[in-house]
Coordinates of C-alpha atoms and ligand atoms in Angstrom, one line a residue:
X1 CA 0.0 0.0 0.0
X2 CA 1.3 3.4 -0.9
X3 CA -1.4 5.4 0.8
X4 CA -0.9 8.1 -1.9
X5 CA -4.4 9.3 -2.9
X6 CA -5.5 7.9 -6.3
X7 CA -6.2 10.5 -8.9
X8 CA -9.7 9.8 -10.2
X9 CA -12.0 10.8 -13.1
X10 CA -15.8 10.3 -13.0
X11 CA -17.5 9.8 -16.4
X12 CA -21.2 10.1 -16.8
X13 CA -23.0 12.5 -14.4
X14 CA -26.6 11.6 -15.1
X15 CA -28.7 10.0 -12.4
X16 CA -26.2 7.6 -10.8
X17 CA -22.8 9.3 -11.5
X18 CA -23.4 12.0 -8.9
X19 CA -23.8 9.3 -6.2
X20 CA -20.4 7.9 -7.0
X21 CA -19.0 11.4 -7.2
X22 CA -20.3 12.2 -3.7
X23 CA -18.8 9.1 -2.2
X24 CA -15.4 9.7 -3.9
X25 CA -15.3 13.3 -2.7
X26 CA -15.8 12.0 0.9
X27 CA -13.1 9.3 0.5
X28 CA -9.6 10.2 1.7
X29 CA -8.0 7.5 -0.6
X30 CA -8.6 9.6 -3.7
X31 CA -8.7 13.0 -5.3
X32 CA -11.2 13.7 -8.0
X33 CA -9.2 15.6 -10.6
X34 CA -11.5 15.3 -13.7
X35 CA -15.1 15.0 -14.7
X36 CA -16.6 13.9 -18.0
X37 CA -20.0 13.9 -19.6
X38 CA -21.2 14.0 -23.2
X39 CA -23.2 16.9 -21.9
X40 CA -20.2 19.1 -21.1
X41 CA -22.4 21.7 -19.3
X42 CA -23.4 19.1 -16.8
X43 CA -19.8 18.1 -16.0
X44 CA -18.8 21.8 -15.9
X45 CA -21.4 22.6 -13.3
X46 CA -20.3 19.7 -11.0
X47 CA -16.7 20.7 -11.5
X48 CA -17.5 24.3 -10.5
X49 CA -19.4 23.2 -7.4
X50 CA -16.6 20.9 -6.3
X51 CA -13.7 22.8 -7.6
X52 CA -12.5 20.0 -9.9
X53 CA -9.8 21.0 -12.4
X54 CA -10.4 19.2 -15.7
X55 CA -13.7 18.8 -17.6
X56 CA -14.1 16.6 -20.7
X57 CA -17.0 15.7 -23.0
X58 CA -15.5 12.4 -24.2
X59 CA -14.0 9.4 -22.5
X60 CA -11.3 9.5 -25.2
X61 CA -10.0 12.7 -23.7
X62 CA -10.0 11.3 -20.2
X63 CA -7.9 8.4 -21.4
X64 CA -5.3 10.9 -22.6
X65 CA -5.2 12.8 -19.2
X66 CA -1.8 11.8 -17.7
X67 CA -2.9 12.9 -14.2
X68 CA -5.8 10.5 -14.1
X69 CA -4.9 7.0 -12.7
X70 CA -8.4 5.5 -12.3
X71 CA -11.8 6.1 -13.9
X72 CA -15.3 5.5 -12.6
X73 CA -17.7 5.0 -15.5
X74 CA -21.4 5.7 -15.0
X75 CA -22.3 6.1 -18.6
X76 CA -25.2 4.2 -20.3
X77 CA -24.6 0.4 -20.6
X78 CA -24.3 0.5 -24.4
X79 CA -21.1 2.5 -24.1
X80 CA -19.4 0.4 -21.4
X81 CA -17.5 -2.1 -23.5
X82 CA -16.0 0.5 -25.9
X83 CA -15.2 3.0 -23.2
X84 CA -13.6 0.4 -20.8
X85 CA -11.4 -0.8 -23.6
X86 CA -10.2 2.7 -24.4
X87 CA -9.4 3.4 -20.8
X88 CA -7.6 0.0 -20.2
X89 CA -5.6 0.6 -23.4
X90 CA -4.6 3.9 -22.0
X91 CA -3.4 2.3 -18.8
X92 CA -6.2 3.4 -16.5
X93 CA -7.8 1.3 -13.7
X94 CA -11.6 1.2 -14.2
X95 CA -14.7 0.8 -12.0
X96 CA -17.5 0.4 -14.4
X97 CA -21.2 0.5 -13.5
X98 CA -23.2 -2.7 -14.2
X99 CA -23.5 -4.3 -16.6
X100 CA -19.8 -4.7 -17.5
X101 CA -20.7 -5.2 -21.2
X102 CA -23.8 -6.3 -23.1
X103 CA -22.3 -9.6 -24.3
X104 CA -20.2 -12.3 -22.6
X105 CA -17.6 -12.2 -25.4
X106 CA -17.3 -8.5 -24.9
X107 CA -16.8 -8.9 -21.2
X108 CA -14.3 -11.7 -21.7
X109 CA -12.2 -9.4 -24.0
X110 CA -12.2 -6.7 -21.3
X111 CA -11.1 -9.1 -18.5
X112 CA -8.4 -10.4 -20.8
X113 CA -7.2 -6.9 -21.7
X114 CA -7.2 -5.9 -18.0
X115 CA -5.0 -8.9 -17.2
X116 CA -2.7 -8.3 -20.1
X117 CA -2.3 -4.7 -19.1
X118 CA -2.1 -5.5 -15.3
X119 CA -5.0 -3.1 -14.7
X120 CA -7.8 -3.2 -12.1
X121 CA -11.2 -3.8 -13.7
X122 CA -14.2 -3.9 -11.4
X123 CA -17.9 -3.9 -12.3
X124 CA -20.2 -2.0 -9.9
X125 CA -21.9 -4.9 -8.3
X126 CA -23.0 -2.7 -5.5
X127 CA -25.0 -5.2 -3.5
X128 CA -22.0 -7.3 -2.8
X129 CA -21.0 -4.3 -0.5
X130 CA -24.4 -4.3 1.2
X131 CA -24.1 -5.3 4.9
X132 CA -27.5 -7.1 4.8
X133 CA -26.5 -9.2 1.8
X134 CA -23.3 -10.1 3.7
X135 CA -25.2 -10.9 6.8
X136 CA -27.4 -13.3 4.8
X137 CA -24.3 -15.0 3.5
X138 CA -23.1 -15.5 7.1
X139 CA -26.5 -17.0 8.1
X140 CA -26.3 -19.4 5.1
X141 CA -22.8 -20.4 6.0
X142 CA -23.9 -21.0 9.6
X143 CA -26.7 -23.3 8.4
X144 CA -29.4 -21.1 10.1
X145 CA -32.0 -22.0 7.3
X146 CA -31.2 -25.7 7.1
X147 CA -31.0 -26.9 3.5
X148 CA -31.7 -23.9 1.2
X149 CA -34.5 -25.0 -1.1
X150 CA -35.6 -21.8 -2.8
X151 CA -34.7 -18.1 -3.4
X152 CA -37.3 -15.7 -4.9
X153 CA -35.8 -12.4 -6.0
X154 CA -37.9 -9.4 -7.1
X155 CA -36.5 -6.1 -8.3
X156 CA -39.3 -4.0 -9.7
X157 CA -40.4 -0.4 -9.9
X158 CA -41.9 2.1 -12.3
X159 CA -39.2 3.2 -14.8
X160 CA -36.4 4.1 -15.5
X161 CA -36.9 2.8 -19.1
X162 CA -33.6 2.2 -20.8
X163 CA -33.1 2.3 -24.5
X164 CA -29.8 0.5 -24.8
X165 CA -30.7 -2.6 -22.9
X166 CA -33.7 -4.5 -21.5
X167 CA -34.9 -4.9 -17.9
X168 CA -32.8 -8.1 -17.7
X169 CA -29.5 -6.5 -18.4
X170 CA -30.3 -3.3 -16.5
X171 CA -31.7 -4.8 -13.3
X172 CA -30.8 -8.5 -13.0
X173 CA -27.0 -8.1 -12.7
X174 CA -27.7 -7.2 -9.1
X175 CA -29.8 -10.2 -8.3
X176 CA -27.5 -12.6 -10.2
X177 CA -24.4 -11.2 -8.5
X178 CA -26.0 -11.7 -5.1
X179 CA -27.2 -15.2 -5.9
X180 CA -23.8 -16.3 -7.1
X181 CA -22.2 -14.8 -4.0
X182 CA -24.6 -16.5 -1.6
X183 CA -24.6 -19.9 -3.3
X184 CA -21.0 -19.9 -4.5
X185 CA -21.8 -21.9 -7.5
X186 CA -23.2 -21.6 -11.0
X187 CA -26.7 -22.5 -12.1
X188 CA -26.8 -25.7 -14.2
X189 CA -29.6 -24.4 -16.4
X190 CA -31.6 -21.2 -16.7
X191 CA -34.9 -20.4 -18.4
X192 CA -36.3 -16.9 -19.0
X193 CA -39.3 -15.3 -20.5
X194 CA -39.5 -11.6 -21.2
X195 CA -42.2 -9.3 -22.4
X196 CA -41.7 -6.1 -24.5
X197 CA -45.0 -4.4 -24.1
X198 CA -44.4 -1.4 -26.2
X199 CA -44.8 -1.8 -30.0
X200 CA -41.8 -0.4 -31.8
X201 CA -39.5 -0.8 -28.8
X202 CA -37.6 -4.1 -28.8
X203 CA -36.5 -4.0 -25.1
X204 CA -38.2 -6.3 -22.7
X205 CA -39.8 -4.3 -19.9
X206 CA -40.2 -7.4 -17.7
X207 CA -38.1 -10.6 -17.4
X208 CA -38.9 -13.7 -15.4
X209 CA -36.0 -16.1 -14.9
X210 CA -35.6 -19.5 -13.3
X211 CA -32.1 -20.5 -12.3
X212 CA -31.6 -24.1 -11.3
X213 CA -28.6 -24.6 -9.0
X214 CA -27.7 -28.1 -7.7
X215 CA -30.1 -28.5 -4.8
X216 CA -31.6 -25.0 -4.9
X217 CA -33.9 -23.2 -7.3
X218 CA -34.0 -19.4 -7.7
X219 CA -36.4 -17.2 -9.5
X220 CA -35.5 -13.6 -10.5
X221 CA -38.2 -11.2 -11.6
X222 CA -37.2 -7.8 -12.9
X223 CA -39.4 -5.1 -14.2
X224 CA -39.5 -1.3 -14.8
X225 CA -43.3 -1.6 -15.2
X226 CA -44.4 -2.1 -11.7
X227 CA -46.6 0.4 -9.7
X228 CA -44.4 0.3 -6.6
X229 CA -40.8 -0.3 -5.8
X230 CA -40.1 -3.8 -4.7
X231 CA -36.6 -5.1 -3.9
X232 CA -37.1 -8.3 -2.0
X233 CA -35.4 -11.6 -1.7
X234 CA -37.1 -14.5 0.1
X235 CA -35.0 -17.5 1.1
X236 CA -36.8 -20.7 2.0
X237 CA -34.9 -23.3 3.9
X238 CA -35.8 -26.7 5.3
X239 CA -35.7 -25.3 8.8
X240 CA -36.2 -21.5 8.6
X241 CA -36.9 -18.7 6.2
X242 CA -35.5 -15.2 5.6
X243 CA -36.8 -12.1 3.9
X244 CA -34.3 -9.4 2.8
X245 CA -36.3 -6.3 2.0
X246 CA -34.1 -3.6 0.6
X247 CA -36.8 -1.1 0.5
X248 CA -37.6 -1.3 4.2
X249 CA -35.6 1.1 6.3
X250 CA -36.6 -0.3 9.7
X251 CA -36.9 -4.0 8.9
X252 CA -34.5 -5.0 6.1
X253 CA -33.9 -8.6 7.3
X254 CA -36.4 -10.9 9.0
X255 CA -35.9 -14.4 10.1
X256 CA -38.9 -16.7 10.3
X257 CA -38.7 -19.8 12.4
X258 CA -41.2 -21.6 10.2
X259 CA -41.3 -24.5 7.9
X260 CA -43.3 -27.3 6.4
X261 CA -42.8 -30.5 8.3
X262 CA -43.8 -34.1 8.2
X263 CA -45.8 -35.0 11.2
X264 CA -47.8 -38.1 12.2
X265 CA -51.5 -37.8 11.3
X266 CA -53.7 -37.5 14.3
X267 CA -54.9 -41.0 15.3
X268 CA -52.2 -42.5 12.9
X269 CA -50.5 -45.8 13.6
X270 CA -47.0 -44.7 12.7
X271 CA -46.7 -46.2 9.2
X272 CA -45.6 -43.9 6.2
X273 CA -49.2 -43.3 5.1
X274 CA -49.9 -42.1 8.5
X275 CA -47.8 -39.0 8.1
X276 CA -48.8 -35.6 6.6
X277 CA -47.2 -32.3 5.7
X278 CA -48.1 -29.5 8.0
X279 CA -47.0 -25.8 8.3
X280 CA -45.2 -25.0 11.5
X281 CA -45.4 -21.4 12.4
X282 CA -42.8 -20.0 14.8
X283 CA -41.3 -16.8 15.9
X284 CA -40.5 -13.9 13.6
X285 CA -37.3 -12.0 14.4
X286 CA -36.1 -8.8 12.9
X287 CA -32.3 -9.0 12.6
X288 CA -30.5 -5.7 13.1
X289 CA -27.6 -5.0 10.8
X290 CA -25.4 -2.0 11.0
X291 CA -25.4 -0.4 7.6
X292 CA -22.9 1.9 5.8
X293 CA -23.8 3.1 2.4
X294 CA -22.9 0.2 0.1
X295 CA -21.6 2.6 -2.6
X296 CA -19.1 4.0 -0.1
X297 CA -17.9 0.5 0.6
X298 CA -17.7 -0.3 -3.1
X299 CA -15.7 2.8 -3.9
X300 CA -13.3 2.2 -1.0
X301 CA -12.8 -1.4 -2.1
X302 CA -11.9 -0.2 -5.7
X303 CA -9.5 2.5 -4.4
X304 CA -7.9 -0.1 -2.1
X305 CA -7.4 -2.4 -5.0
X306 CA -5.9 0.4 -7.1
X307 CA -3.5 1.2 -4.4
X308 CA -2.6 -2.4 -3.3
X309 CA -2.9 -3.9 -6.8
X310 CA -5.0 -6.7 -5.3
X311 CA -7.8 -8.1 -7.5
X312 CA -11.3 -6.8 -6.6
X313 CA -13.8 -9.2 -5.0
X314 CA -16.1 -8.9 -8.0
X315 CA -13.6 -8.6 -10.8
X316 CA -12.2 -11.2 -13.2
X317 CA -13.9 -14.6 -13.2
X318 CA -16.5 -13.4 -10.7
X319 CA -17.6 -10.7 -13.2
X320 CA -17.6 -13.1 -16.0
X321 CA -19.8 -15.6 -14.1
X322 CA -22.5 -12.9 -13.7
X323 CA -22.2 -12.1 -17.4
X324 CA -22.4 -15.8 -18.3
X325 CA -25.7 -16.2 -16.4
X326 CA -27.1 -13.0 -17.8
X327 CA -26.3 -14.1 -21.3
X328 CA -27.8 -17.5 -20.8
X329 CA -31.0 -15.8 -19.6
X330 CA -30.9 -13.6 -22.7
X331 CA -30.5 -16.6 -25.0
X332 CA -33.5 -18.3 -23.3
X333 CA -35.5 -15.1 -23.5
X334 CA -34.9 -14.9 -27.2
X335 CA -35.7 -18.6 -27.7
X336 CA -39.1 -18.8 -26.2
X337 CA -38.0 -19.8 -22.7
X338 CA -35.9 -22.8 -23.8
X339 CA -33.5 -24.0 -21.0
X340 CA -30.0 -22.8 -21.5
X341 CA -26.7 -23.7 -19.8
X342 CA -24.5 -20.8 -18.8
X343 CA -21.1 -21.0 -20.6
X344 CA -18.1 -21.8 -18.3
X345 CA -15.8 -18.8 -17.8
Ligands
LIG1 N1 -25.3 0.3 -9.0 C1 -26.5 0.8 -9.1 O1 -27.3 0.5 -8.2 C2 -26.9 1.6 -10.2 C3 -28.1 2.4 -10.1 C4 -28.5 3.2 -11.2 C5 -27.7 3.1 -12.4 N2 -26.6 2.4 -12.5 C6 -25.8 2.3 -13.7 O2 -25.2 3.5 -13.9 C7 -25.0 3.8 -15.3 C8 -25.7 5.1 -15.6 O3 -27.0 5.1 -15.3 P1 -27.8 6.5 -15.1 O4 -29.1 6.1 -14.5 O5 -27.0 7.5 -14.4 O6 -28.0 6.9 -16.6 P2 -28.2 8.4 -17.1 O7 -28.7 8.3 -18.5 O8 -29.1 9.2 -16.1 O9 -26.8 9.1 -17.1 C9 -25.8 8.8 -18.0 C10 -24.9 10.1 -18.2 O10 -23.9 9.7 -19.1 C11 -23.8 10.7 -20.1 N3 -23.3 10.1 -21.3 C12 -24.0 9.4 -22.2 N4 -23.2 9.0 -23.2 C13 -22.0 9.4 -22.9 C14 -20.7 9.2 -23.5 N5 -20.6 8.5 -24.6 N6 -19.6 9.7 -22.9 C15 -19.7 10.4 -21.8 N7 -20.9 10.6 -21.1 C16 -22.0 10.1 -21.7 C17 -25.1 11.4 -20.2 O11 -25.1 12.7 -20.7 C18 -25.6 11.3 -18.8 O12 -25.3 12.4 -18.0 C19 -25.7 2.6 -16.0 O13 -24.8 1.6 -16.4 C20 -26.6 2.0 -14.9 O14 -26.9 0.6 -15.1 C21 -26.2 1.6 -11.4

C-alpha cells in the first residue's frame, strides 16, 4: 500500500454518477481531478461546485489525461465495452457500473485486456457491498436456514426505461451477483421469459427467470413496469426462512422460524401413510444489521485495489460468471424460454 491518494475521473454525471462522485469526494483515498459527460455543461457545473480542475466531453479525452490513474464509469450500458477498452488501453484502472458489457464475449475481452495490461477492472456490483447481503451469507454459512431450497428475487419499480438494454441487463446483474455470492456456484440451467409491451421498442420491460442450481432453485423477476418499488429476496430453507427487503428502512432482514414438516397424522398408527405435511409457524425475528452506504464500501474497495494492486472481490472470473448467467438468460428469452446452460468462464 502506498497510501498516496488515487487521482480519479468520473465519467457520466446523469442520475447515478453524482452518487459515485459524492462518495469519492468523501473518500480520503482519492482526489477527483477530472469529470466527463457528453453533456459538457453538466460536467462543468459539477466541476464548478466541487472545484475540480479538468472537464471533458469524451472518455477518449479522459484516457489521454496523464494525471488520471483511475476512472469511474457511470455512462449508459451500451457504451461500457468500448469505453472500458479505451481506458484500459490507456493504462487506467476502471470501476464500471453494471453491466460490464452487453455480451459475454465483450466482457471476456475486457477481462483479458485488464489482465494483459495489469490493470484493475471492477464492475459495480454494489449489492456485494451491502451489509444485509453479507449478513445473509453468514447465516447461510452457519446453516441457520437448514437446507436452502428456494430463493425468490424481485426487483421491480416504475421506470427508468432504458433504450440501450432491456430490464434483464439493467436490473438482473444485481440479483445474479447476489445469488452467485450467496450460493458460491453456477446454475446448471436457466430459463427466462421476457415481455416487451411497447410496440416499436424491442427491449423487454419485464423478465422472469428461473435459475436451477444443484439442490436450490432461484427465481428472478425484474421489471421497470411495476406500480411500486419492490426489492425483495425471500430465502426458503428446510428449517427457517429469511426475507431481505431492501426497500424497508426499519426492517431490512427478518428471520422466520417456520417450515413445512412431516408429522404423524392425528390417530395414525405410525406407518408412512400415517404422516402428513403441516405448516409449523414459529417466531418472527427482525435482525439488526449496522449499515454503511454500500456505494461508499464499493468505492473504498476499488480504491484499495488500485493502491494495493489486489484483484477486486467482484472482478475477473466473478464478473464473467455474472455475465455468463445473464447471457444464458438472454438466450433463453430470445428462444421462447428454452432451457440454456451458462457457458463456463
Ligand atoms: N449500481 C446501481 O445501483 C446503479 C443504479 C443506477 C444506475 N446504475 C448504472 O449507472 C449507469 C448510468 O445510469 P444512469 O441512470 O445514471 O444513466 P443516465 O442516462 O441518467 O446518465 C448517463 C450520463 O452519461 C452521459 N453520457 C451518455 N453517453 C456518454 C458518452 N458516450 N460519454 C460520456 N458521457 C455520456 C449522459 O449525458 C448522462 O449524463 C448505467 O450503467 C446504470 O446501469 C447503477
